[in-house]
C-alpha cells in the first residue's frame, strides 16, 4: 500500500507550525501535564514561538544544530518545537549517558548551542570541558543552582515577541536522534519535518486511533524515537493531553501517574510491563482509566501480555519500530492482537523478509532479514556514508532484525542479526528461549547467547536472574525449556547472575556477555 496523497504534507511544511495551527481552537485545553504543573495549548503556542525568537536572537541560523539534553517536561516540548519552528535542528539525546558520550555527540553534530535541564548541567559541563568543539550558547531549563557565566535561564529568556515560522520543506532535515546501537559509536540519524507528520498519520491516527479526549502517558522518554511519537507527535496532532514524568519509570512512579492523572493510553516496554506485574503495588483495574496500551523496544512475551490484559482488561498493542524509521512500522492492532507476534505491516509501510543472499523469502515460517519501505525513513547517518549505504538501500531500510511470517501474515520476532544462533545447522532465536525461560515463576530475567563447546560447535548458554528468595538448579531449567520448546533449543550451559548488563535504554547487552565468554 502506498501512503495516500491526501495524507502527504505540502512541499513547504513546518511541523511545529502545523501543530500550532491544528490546535488553535483548543487554546484553553490542557496540552501538557508535567511534574511542575500544566500548560494549555494556547500557552504552548506562545512559548514555542517565543522560544524560536529566542534562538534567532542568539544568532542561530536555519539548519544549525542545538543539543537537547532535558528530562521530560513541558520545557522539552517547547524547546523541540521551538527549534523546528525556527528552522534550527534539535539533536535530542539520551539523559542517561556519560559526559564522554555527550562530548562525542556535541563534536559530531557541531552543535552551536545546548538546551539542558538544570539537574543535568553538571554532566554537560564536564562534557563541554572535554570536547574540541565549542558550544556558543547554553540555555538551562529549571536551574537547580547558580548558573555559570554566560548561561541563560530558559524561563527568563524566552520572552521575545513571536515571529513567523521558518519556511522549511517537508524533506528538509529537521531533527536528529542518535541510535543507541549495541556496539561502536552512536550514529546521528537525520530526520525530516515530514517524517513527524507521517508517523502521526500512519500510526498515531491510523493504528492507535488516538482521539482528542485521550490522555496519554509514556514510560518511554521523549528522547527515544518511540517516546517522541507517543508523548509529543501523536497526542498533539489530535489535540489530546500528555502526561510527562521526569524521573525514571519505576513501577511505583508509573503507578502514581496511572492513578493520579488517569491516562487512557499508556506506552511502555516489555521489561517495564513485567516489572509492574511483579510489583505488590500493582493497582486494581478500578483505580485506572486505561483503554489501550502499547509496547515496543523489544518483543513482548506472550505471558506478560496475557497477564496484563487479564488484570487491566485492555490490550497491549505490540509493535516494532526503529530510530531509522522514527516509529512503529510493524504492529498488532486494536481488536486484532495476536500475542507472541509483532502483528502485520502498518498501512503505508511495506515489509520484506530476505535470505542470506538477499533474495526475498516467500515461504511461511522462514527466518529472514527484515526490510522496510515507508515514508518516515531517515535521510542518512550523519558523516557516516558506509553505514548509511548499508542501512538505507534505495526505498528500503534494513532493520537489522530477523523475523518469520506465519500463513496468516503475522510476523514473529527471531532476534537481531548479530544475536541469532545456528545450532546444529538450525537457526535458534535467543529471544524465543529467553521468552520461555521467563515464563518460569522463579525466573525474573534471562539472556541467551552462543557459546562454543569443546568440539568447536555453537551451543546456547543462558544467563539467569532469579526472583528474590527463589532457587533453581541447572537441571530444573533445562527440563522446563525442553517441555516448552523443541529439544535442540534448550540451553546447554546455564549461569546464575545477580543482574544482566543493559544499555541506558534498558536493552540487554548480549555483546557484553559474549565478550565475557571470550575472556
PDB file of N, CA, C and O in Angstrom, residues 188-254:
ATOM      1  N   UNK A 188      24.348   9.559  14.336  1.00  0.00           N
ATOM      2  CA  UNK A 188      23.404  10.663  14.235  1.00  0.00           C
ATOM      3  C   UNK A 188      22.429  10.404  13.100  1.00  0.00           C
ATOM      4  O   UNK A 188      22.799  10.448  11.930  1.00  0.00           O
ATOM      5  N   UNK A 189      21.172  10.135  13.441  1.00  0.00           N
ATOM      6  CA  UNK A 189      20.157   9.763  12.467  1.00  0.00           C
ATOM      7  C   UNK A 189      19.332  11.002  12.120  1.00  0.00           C
ATOM      8  O   UNK A 189      18.688  11.580  12.999  1.00  0.00           O
ATOM      9  N   UNK A 190      19.366  11.405  10.863  1.00  0.00           N
ATOM     10  CA  UNK A 190      18.805  12.692  10.426  1.00  0.00           C
ATOM     11  C   UNK A 190      17.390  12.492   9.888  1.00  0.00           C
ATOM     12  O   UNK A 190      17.184  11.786   8.896  1.00  0.00           O
ATOM     13  N   UNK A 191      16.422  13.145  10.539  1.00  0.00           N
ATOM     14  CA  UNK A 191      15.020  13.045  10.129  1.00  0.00           C
ATOM     15  C   UNK A 191      14.497  14.390   9.609  1.00  0.00           C
ATOM     16  O   UNK A 191      15.033  15.446   9.922  1.00  0.00           O
ATOM     17  N   UNK A 192      13.417  14.311   8.846  1.00  0.00           N
ATOM     18  CA  UNK A 192      12.859  15.494   8.180  1.00  0.00           C
ATOM     19  C   UNK A 192      11.633  16.039   8.913  1.00  0.00           C
ATOM     20  O   UNK A 192      11.060  15.389   9.786  1.00  0.00           O
ATOM     21  N   UNK A 193      11.211  17.223   8.502  1.00  0.00           N
ATOM     22  CA  UNK A 193       9.958  17.794   9.008  1.00  0.00           C
ATOM     23  C   UNK A 193       8.791  16.875   8.689  1.00  0.00           C
ATOM     24  O   UNK A 193       7.907  16.641   9.516  1.00  0.00           O
ATOM     25  N   UNK A 194       8.769  16.322   7.488  1.00  0.00           N
ATOM     26  CA  UNK A 194       7.654  15.489   7.057  1.00  0.00           C
ATOM     27  C   UNK A 194       7.571  14.161   7.778  1.00  0.00           C
ATOM     28  O   UNK A 194       6.471  13.588   7.911  1.00  0.00           O
ATOM     29  N   UNK A 195       8.694  13.635   8.254  1.00  0.00           N
ATOM     30  CA  UNK A 195       8.667  12.334   8.914  1.00  0.00           C
ATOM     31  C   UNK A 195       7.788  12.330  10.161  1.00  0.00           C
ATOM     32  O   UNK A 195       7.116  11.343  10.467  1.00  0.00           O
ATOM     33  N   UNK A 196       7.793  13.441  10.905  1.00  0.00           N
ATOM     34  CA  UNK A 196       6.934  13.549  12.083  1.00  0.00           C
ATOM     35  C   UNK A 196       5.466  13.464  11.690  1.00  0.00           C
ATOM     36  O   UNK A 196       4.653  12.829  12.360  1.00  0.00           O
ATOM     37  N   UNK A 197       5.133  14.115  10.595  1.00  0.00           N
ATOM     38  CA  UNK A 197       3.758  14.088  10.090  1.00  0.00           C
ATOM     39  C   UNK A 197       3.352  12.666   9.714  1.00  0.00           C
ATOM     40  O   UNK A 197       2.253  12.205  10.055  1.00  0.00           O
ATOM     41  N   UNK A 198       4.236  11.948   9.019  1.00  0.00           N
ATOM     42  CA  UNK A 198       3.883  10.618   8.534  1.00  0.00           C
ATOM     43  C   UNK A 198       3.638   9.638   9.672  1.00  0.00           C
ATOM     44  O   UNK A 198       2.682   8.843   9.628  1.00  0.00           O
ATOM     45  N   UNK A 199       4.480   9.655  10.698  1.00  0.00           N
ATOM     46  CA  UNK A 199       4.264   8.706  11.797  1.00  0.00           C
ATOM     47  C   UNK A 199       2.968   9.014  12.541  1.00  0.00           C
ATOM     48  O   UNK A 199       2.258   8.097  12.968  1.00  0.00           O
ATOM     49  N   UNK A 200       2.637  10.294  12.690  1.00  0.00           N
ATOM     50  CA  UNK A 200       1.382  10.654  13.352  1.00  0.00           C
ATOM     51  C   UNK A 200       0.183  10.186  12.546  1.00  0.00           C
ATOM     52  O   UNK A 200      -0.793   9.660  13.094  1.00  0.00           O
ATOM     53  N   UNK A 201       0.235  10.348  11.232  1.00  0.00           N
ATOM     54  CA  UNK A 201      -0.889   9.954  10.378  1.00  0.00           C
ATOM     55  C   UNK A 201      -1.035   8.436  10.302  1.00  0.00           C
ATOM     56  O   UNK A 201      -2.134   7.899  10.430  1.00  0.00           O
ATOM     57  N   UNK A 202       0.084   7.746  10.083  1.00  0.00           N
ATOM     58  CA  UNK A 202       0.014   6.317   9.794  1.00  0.00           C
ATOM     59  C   UNK A 202      -0.109   5.459  11.045  1.00  0.00           C
ATOM     60  O   UNK A 202      -0.797   4.426  11.018  1.00  0.00           O
ATOM     61  N   UNK A 203       0.544   5.864  12.135  1.00  0.00           N
ATOM     62  CA  UNK A 203       0.467   5.036  13.337  1.00  0.00           C
ATOM     63  C   UNK A 203      -0.392   5.662  14.434  1.00  0.00           C
ATOM     64  O   UNK A 203      -1.289   5.011  14.976  1.00  0.00           O
ATOM     65  N   UNK A 204      -0.127   6.928  14.759  1.00  0.00           N
ATOM     66  CA  UNK A 204      -0.885   7.573  15.835  1.00  0.00           C
ATOM     67  C   UNK A 204      -2.379   7.598  15.552  1.00  0.00           C
ATOM     68  O   UNK A 204      -3.204   7.259  16.412  1.00  0.00           O
ATOM     69  N   UNK A 205      -2.741   7.995  14.335  1.00  0.00           N
ATOM     70  CA  UNK A 205      -4.147   8.044  13.946  1.00  0.00           C
ATOM     71  C   UNK A 205      -4.609   6.735  13.308  1.00  0.00           C
ATOM     72  O   UNK A 205      -5.681   6.227  13.614  1.00  0.00           O
ATOM     73  N   UNK A 206      -3.749   6.183  12.425  1.00  0.00           N
ATOM     74  CA  UNK A 206      -4.182   5.043  11.628  1.00  0.00           C
ATOM     75  C   UNK A 206      -4.286   3.744  12.389  1.00  0.00           C
ATOM     76  O   UNK A 206      -5.176   2.932  12.126  1.00  0.00           O
ATOM     77  N   UNK A 207      -3.380   3.504  13.349  1.00  0.00           N
ATOM     78  CA  UNK A 207      -3.397   2.238  14.096  1.00  0.00           C
ATOM     79  C   UNK A 207      -3.925   2.438  15.512  1.00  0.00           C
ATOM     80  O   UNK A 207      -4.877   1.782  15.938  1.00  0.00           O
ATOM     81  N   UNK A 208      -3.327   3.357  16.259  1.00  0.00           N
ATOM     82  CA  UNK A 208      -3.757   3.559  17.635  1.00  0.00           C
ATOM     83  C   UNK A 208      -5.092   4.288  17.732  1.00  0.00           C
ATOM     84  O   UNK A 208      -5.786   4.188  18.745  1.00  0.00           O
ATOM     85  N   UNK A 209      -5.439   5.016  16.680  1.00  0.00           N
ATOM     86  CA  UNK A 209      -6.703   5.769  16.646  1.00  0.00           C
ATOM     87  C   UNK A 209      -6.838   6.690  17.850  1.00  0.00           C
ATOM     88  O   UNK A 209      -7.892   6.754  18.502  1.00  0.00           O
ATOM     89  N   UNK A 210      -5.766   7.433  18.152  1.00  0.00           N
ATOM     90  CA  UNK A 210      -5.828   8.396  19.244  1.00  0.00           C
ATOM     91  C   UNK A 210      -6.872   9.458  18.940  1.00  0.00           C
ATOM     92  O   UNK A 210      -7.103   9.816  17.784  1.00  0.00           O
ATOM     93  N   UNK A 211      -7.474   9.990  19.989  1.00  0.00           N
ATOM     94  CA  UNK A 211      -8.524  10.984  19.810  1.00  0.00           C
ATOM     95  C   UNK A 211      -8.350  12.132  20.791  1.00  0.00           C
ATOM     96  O   UNK A 211      -7.582  12.045  21.756  1.00  0.00           O
ATOM     97  N   UNK A 212      -9.091  13.169  20.557  1.00  0.00           N
ATOM     98  CA  UNK A 212      -8.926  14.405  21.309  1.00  0.00           C
ATOM     99  C   UNK A 212      -9.156  14.220  22.811  1.00  0.00           C
ATOM    100  O   UNK A 212      -8.498  14.865  23.631  1.00  0.00           O
ATOM    101  N   UNK A 213     -10.066  13.348  23.177  1.00  0.00           N
ATOM    102  CA  UNK A 213     -10.374  13.189  24.603  1.00  0.00           C
ATOM    103  C   UNK A 213      -9.445  12.200  25.310  1.00  0.00           C
ATOM    104  O   UNK A 213      -9.653  11.887  26.486  1.00  0.00           O
ATOM    105  N   UNK A 214      -8.411  11.709  24.623  1.00  0.00           N
ATOM    106  CA  UNK A 214      -7.439  10.835  25.271  1.00  0.00           C
ATOM    107  C   UNK A 214      -6.480  11.636  26.144  1.00  0.00           C
ATOM    108  O   UNK A 214      -6.185  12.804  25.874  1.00  0.00           O
ATOM    109  N   UNK A 215      -6.000  10.967  27.166  1.00  0.00           N
ATOM    110  CA  UNK A 215      -4.914  11.482  27.990  1.00  0.00           C
ATOM    111  C   UNK A 215      -3.835  10.405  27.947  1.00  0.00           C
ATOM    112  O   UNK A 215      -4.082   9.267  28.328  1.00  0.00           O
ATOM    113  N   UNK A 216      -2.646  10.739  27.456  1.00  0.00           N
ATOM    114  CA  UNK A 216      -1.627   9.725  27.196  1.00  0.00           C
ATOM    115  C   UNK A 216      -0.439   9.886  28.131  1.00  0.00           C
ATOM    116  O   UNK A 216      -0.097  10.990  28.555  1.00  0.00           O
ATOM    117  N   UNK A 217       0.184   8.750  28.443  1.00  0.00           N
ATOM    118  CA  UNK A 217       1.362   8.722  29.306  1.00  0.00           C
ATOM    119  C   UNK A 217       2.333   7.683  28.773  1.00  0.00           C
ATOM    120  O   UNK A 217       1.964   6.538  28.541  1.00  0.00           O
ATOM    121  N   UNK A 218       3.567   8.101  28.568  1.00  0.00           N
ATOM    122  CA  UNK A 218       4.588   7.211  28.009  1.00  0.00           C
ATOM    123  C   UNK A 218       5.717   7.013  29.000  1.00  0.00           C
ATOM    124  O   UNK A 218       6.342   7.989  29.449  1.00  0.00           O
ATOM    125  N   UNK A 219       5.986   5.745  29.345  1.00  0.00           N
ATOM    126  CA  UNK A 219       7.160   5.456  30.168  1.00  0.00           C
ATOM    127  C   UNK A 219       8.433   5.676  29.364  1.00  0.00           C
ATOM    128  O   UNK A 219       9.474   6.032  29.919  1.00  0.00           O
ATOM    129  N   UNK A 220       8.365   5.444  28.052  1.00  0.00           N
ATOM    130  CA  UNK A 220       9.494   5.722  27.170  1.00  0.00           C
ATOM    131  C   UNK A 220       9.655   7.233  27.047  1.00  0.00           C
ATOM    132  O   UNK A 220       8.690   7.956  26.796  1.00  0.00           O
ATOM    133  N   UNK A 221      10.865   7.719  27.222  1.00  0.00           N
ATOM    134  CA  UNK A 221      11.114   9.148  27.288  1.00  0.00           C
ATOM    135  C   UNK A 221      11.104   9.808  25.909  1.00  0.00           C
ATOM    136  O   UNK A 221      11.253   9.160  24.875  1.00  0.00           O
ATOM    137  N   UNK A 222      10.976  11.118  25.911  1.00  0.00           N
ATOM    138  CA  UNK A 222      10.864  11.889  24.670  1.00  0.00           C
ATOM    139  C   UNK A 222      12.094  11.785  23.783  1.00  0.00           C
ATOM    140  O   UNK A 222      11.993  11.958  22.567  1.00  0.00           O
ATOM    141  N   UNK A 223      13.272  11.517  24.367  1.00  0.00           N
ATOM    142  CA  UNK A 223      14.472  11.444  23.525  1.00  0.00           C
ATOM    143  C   UNK A 223      14.537  10.164  22.707  1.00  0.00           C
ATOM    144  O   UNK A 223      15.353  10.043  21.809  1.00  0.00           O
ATOM    145  N   UNK A 224      13.697   9.164  23.024  1.00  0.00           N
ATOM    146  CA  UNK A 224      13.588   7.975  22.190  1.00  0.00           C
ATOM    147  C   UNK A 224      12.669   8.258  21.013  1.00  0.00           C
ATOM    148  O   UNK A 224      11.690   9.008  21.130  1.00  0.00           O
ATOM    149  N   UNK A 225      12.929   7.624  19.873  1.00  0.00           N
ATOM    150  CA  UNK A 225      12.003   7.753  18.744  1.00  0.00           C
ATOM    151  C   UNK A 225      10.605   7.308  19.158  1.00  0.00           C
ATOM    152  O   UNK A 225       9.603   7.952  18.816  1.00  0.00           O
ATOM    153  N   UNK A 226      10.524   6.215  19.900  1.00  0.00           N
ATOM    154  CA  UNK A 226       9.236   5.694  20.372  1.00  0.00           C
ATOM    155  C   UNK A 226       8.532   6.713  21.270  1.00  0.00           C
ATOM    156  O   UNK A 226       7.357   7.037  21.079  1.00  0.00           O
ATOM    157  N   UNK A 227       9.259   7.255  22.240  1.00  0.00           N
ATOM    158  CA  UNK A 227       8.671   8.224  23.152  1.00  0.00           C
ATOM    159  C   UNK A 227       8.300   9.533  22.486  1.00  0.00           C
ATOM    160  O   UNK A 227       7.312  10.179  22.862  1.00  0.00           O
ATOM    161  N   UNK A 228       9.080   9.959  21.513  1.00  0.00           N
ATOM    162  CA  UNK A 228       8.788  11.210  20.807  1.00  0.00           C
ATOM    163  C   UNK A 228       7.428  11.157  20.129  1.00  0.00           C
ATOM    164  O   UNK A 228       6.651  12.112  20.182  1.00  0.00           O
ATOM    165  N   UNK A 229       7.131  10.023  19.477  1.00  0.00           N
ATOM    166  CA  UNK A 229       5.811   9.860  18.885  1.00  0.00           C
ATOM    167  C   UNK A 229       4.738   9.744  19.941  1.00  0.00           C
ATOM    168  O   UNK A 229       3.695  10.418  19.888  1.00  0.00           O
ATOM    169  N   UNK A 230       4.989   8.910  20.946  1.00  0.00           N
ATOM    170  CA  UNK A 230       4.000   8.645  21.987  1.00  0.00           C
ATOM    171  C   UNK A 230       3.532   9.898  22.702  1.00  0.00           C
ATOM    172  O   UNK A 230       2.333  10.081  22.936  1.00  0.00           O
ATOM    173  N   UNK A 231       4.497  10.725  23.118  1.00  0.00           N
ATOM    174  CA  UNK A 231       4.210  11.806  24.054  1.00  0.00           C
ATOM    175  C   UNK A 231       4.293  13.199  23.456  1.00  0.00           C
ATOM    176  O   UNK A 231       4.157  14.184  24.178  1.00  0.00           O
ATOM    177  N   UNK A 232       4.504  13.294  22.155  1.00  0.00           N
ATOM    178  CA  UNK A 232       4.518  14.614  21.523  1.00  0.00           C
ATOM    179  C   UNK A 232       3.772  14.577  20.191  1.00  0.00           C
ATOM    180  O   UNK A 232       2.684  15.125  20.050  1.00  0.00           O
ATOM    181  N   UNK A 233       4.356  13.894  19.220  1.00  0.00           N
ATOM    182  CA  UNK A 233       3.825  13.932  17.865  1.00  0.00           C
ATOM    183  C   UNK A 233       2.386  13.450  17.792  1.00  0.00           C
ATOM    184  O   UNK A 233       1.512  14.130  17.222  1.00  0.00           O
ATOM    185  N   UNK A 234       2.099  12.271  18.346  1.00  0.00           N
ATOM    186  CA  UNK A 234       0.768  11.667  18.210  1.00  0.00           C
ATOM    187  C   UNK A 234      -0.305  12.440  18.977  1.00  0.00           C
ATOM    188  O   UNK A 234      -1.315  12.832  18.384  1.00  0.00           O
ATOM    189  N   UNK A 235      -0.134  12.649  20.294  1.00  0.00           N
ATOM    190  CA  UNK A 235      -1.210  13.315  21.027  1.00  0.00           C
ATOM    191  C   UNK A 235      -1.449  14.753  20.597  1.00  0.00           C
ATOM    192  O   UNK A 235      -2.604  15.196  20.501  1.00  0.00           O
ATOM    193  N   UNK A 236      -0.380  15.503  20.319  1.00  0.00           N
ATOM    194  CA  UNK A 236      -0.566  16.900  19.931  1.00  0.00           C
ATOM    195  C   UNK A 236      -1.156  17.018  18.530  1.00  0.00           C
ATOM    196  O   UNK A 236      -1.751  18.041  18.186  1.00  0.00           O
ATOM    197  N   UNK A 237      -1.022  15.978  17.723  1.00  0.00           N
ATOM    198  CA  UNK A 237      -1.615  16.003  16.388  1.00  0.00           C
ATOM    199  C   UNK A 237      -3.136  15.866  16.430  1.00  0.00           C
ATOM    200  O   UNK A 237      -3.809  16.226  15.458  1.00  0.00           O
ATOM    201  N   UNK A 238      -3.669  15.328  17.529  1.00  0.00           N
ATOM    202  CA  UNK A 238      -5.131  15.160  17.631  1.00  0.00           C
ATOM    203  C   UNK A 238      -5.730  16.005  18.739  1.00  0.00           C
ATOM    204  O   UNK A 238      -6.929  15.927  19.004  1.00  0.00           O
ATOM    205  N   UNK A 239      -4.919  16.807  19.415  1.00  0.00           N
ATOM    206  CA  UNK A 239      -5.445  17.663  20.482  1.00  0.00           C
ATOM    207  C   UNK A 239      -5.661  16.955  21.795  1.00  0.00           C
ATOM    208  O   UNK A 239      -6.467  17.400  22.621  1.00  0.00           O
ATOM    209  N   UNK A 240      -4.956  15.853  22.034  1.00  0.00           N
ATOM    210  CA  UNK A 240      -5.069  15.128  23.301  1.00  0.00           C
ATOM    211  C   UNK A 240      -4.197  15.794  24.368  1.00  0.00           C
ATOM    212  O   UNK A 240      -3.501  16.779  24.100  1.00  0.00           O
ATOM    213  N   UNK A 241      -4.225  15.240  25.574  1.00  0.00           N
ATOM    214  CA  UNK A 241      -3.434  15.752  26.695  1.00  0.00           C
ATOM    215  C   UNK A 241      -2.310  14.770  27.011  1.00  0.00           C
ATOM    216  O   UNK A 241      -2.530  13.556  27.047  1.00  0.00           O
ATOM    217  N   UNK A 242      -1.112  15.300  27.262  1.00  0.00           N
ATOM    218  CA  UNK A 242       0.081  14.493  27.527  1.00  0.00           C
ATOM    219  C   UNK A 242       0.457  14.591  29.000  1.00  0.00           C
ATOM    220  O   UNK A 242       0.490  15.691  29.557  1.00  0.00           O
ATOM    221  N   UNK A 243       0.754  13.448  29.608  1.00  0.00           N
ATOM    222  CA  UNK A 243       1.303  13.402  30.963  1.00  0.00           C
ATOM    223  C   UNK A 243       2.785  13.075  30.854  1.00  0.00           C
ATOM    224  O   UNK A 243       3.162  12.073  30.238  1.00  0.00           O
ATOM    225  N   UNK A 244       3.640  13.918  31.437  1.00  0.00           N
ATOM    226  CA  UNK A 244       5.085  13.723  31.386  1.00  0.00           C
ATOM    227  C   UNK A 244       5.642  13.504  32.784  1.00  0.00           C
ATOM    228  O   UNK A 244       5.117  14.037  33.773  1.00  0.00           O
ATOM    229  N   UNK A 245       6.727  12.769  32.861  1.00  0.00           N
ATOM    230  CA  UNK A 245       7.364  12.441  34.129  1.00  0.00           C
ATOM    231  C   UNK A 245       8.870  12.522  33.949  1.00  0.00           C
ATOM    232  O   UNK A 245       9.421  11.868  33.074  1.00  0.00           O
ATOM    233  N   UNK A 246       9.527  13.305  34.787  1.00  0.00           N
ATOM    234  CA  UNK A 246      10.977  13.479  34.646  1.00  0.00           C
ATOM    235  C   UNK A 246      11.756  12.288  35.183  1.00  0.00           C
ATOM    236  O   UNK A 246      12.794  11.930  34.630  1.00  0.00           O
ATOM    237  N   UNK A 247      11.272  11.655  36.236  1.00  0.00           N
ATOM    238  CA  UNK A 247      12.040  10.588  36.879  1.00  0.00           C
ATOM    239  C   UNK A 247      11.996   9.282  36.084  1.00  0.00           C
ATOM    240  O   UNK A 247      11.251   9.149  35.111  1.00  0.00           O
ATOM    241  N   UNK A 248      12.792   8.318  36.529  1.00  0.00           N
ATOM    242  CA  UNK A 248      12.822   7.006  35.892  1.00  0.00           C
ATOM    243  C   UNK A 248      11.466   6.329  36.041  1.00  0.00           C
ATOM    244  O   UNK A 248      10.808   6.459  37.073  1.00  0.00           O
ATOM    245  N   UNK A 249      11.057   5.558  35.043  1.00  0.00           N
ATOM    246  CA  UNK A 249       9.738   4.918  35.102  1.00  0.00           C
ATOM    247  C   UNK A 249       9.746   3.635  35.935  1.00  0.00           C
ATOM    248  O   UNK A 249       9.520   2.528  35.420  1.00  0.00           O
ATOM    249  N   UNK A 250      10.029   3.763  37.220  1.00  0.00           N
ATOM    250  CA  UNK A 250       9.921   2.616  38.105  1.00  0.00           C
ATOM    251  C   UNK A 250       8.452   2.219  38.221  1.00  0.00           C
ATOM    252  O   UNK A 250       7.554   3.020  37.917  1.00  0.00           O
ATOM    253  N   UNK A 251       8.165   0.995  38.666  1.00  0.00           N
ATOM    254  CA  UNK A 251       6.757   0.637  38.833  1.00  0.00           C
ATOM    255  C   UNK A 251       5.989   1.617  39.713  1.00  0.00           C
ATOM    256  O   UNK A 251       4.869   2.033  39.374  1.00  0.00           O
ATOM    257  N   UNK A 252       6.584   2.043  40.830  1.00  0.00           N
ATOM    258  CA  UNK A 252       5.878   2.938  41.744  1.00  0.00           C
ATOM    259  C   UNK A 252       5.612   4.309  41.103  1.00  0.00           C
ATOM    260  O   UNK A 252       4.521   4.870  41.246  1.00  0.00           O
ATOM    261  N   UNK A 253       6.624   4.850  40.400  1.00  0.00           N
ATOM    262  CA  UNK A 253       6.438   6.150  39.744  1.00  0.00           C
ATOM    263  C   UNK A 253       5.385   6.061  38.644  1.00  0.00           C
ATOM    264  O   UNK A 253       4.565   6.976  38.465  1.00  0.00           O
ATOM    265  N   UNK A 254       5.394   4.957  37.909  1.00  0.00           N
ATOM    266  CA  UNK A 254       4.412   4.769  36.838  1.00  0.00           C
ATOM    267  C   UNK A 254       3.008   4.615  37.417  1.00  0.00           C
ATOM    268  O   UNK A 254       2.047   5.213  36.926  1.00  0.00           O
TER     269      UNK A 254
END
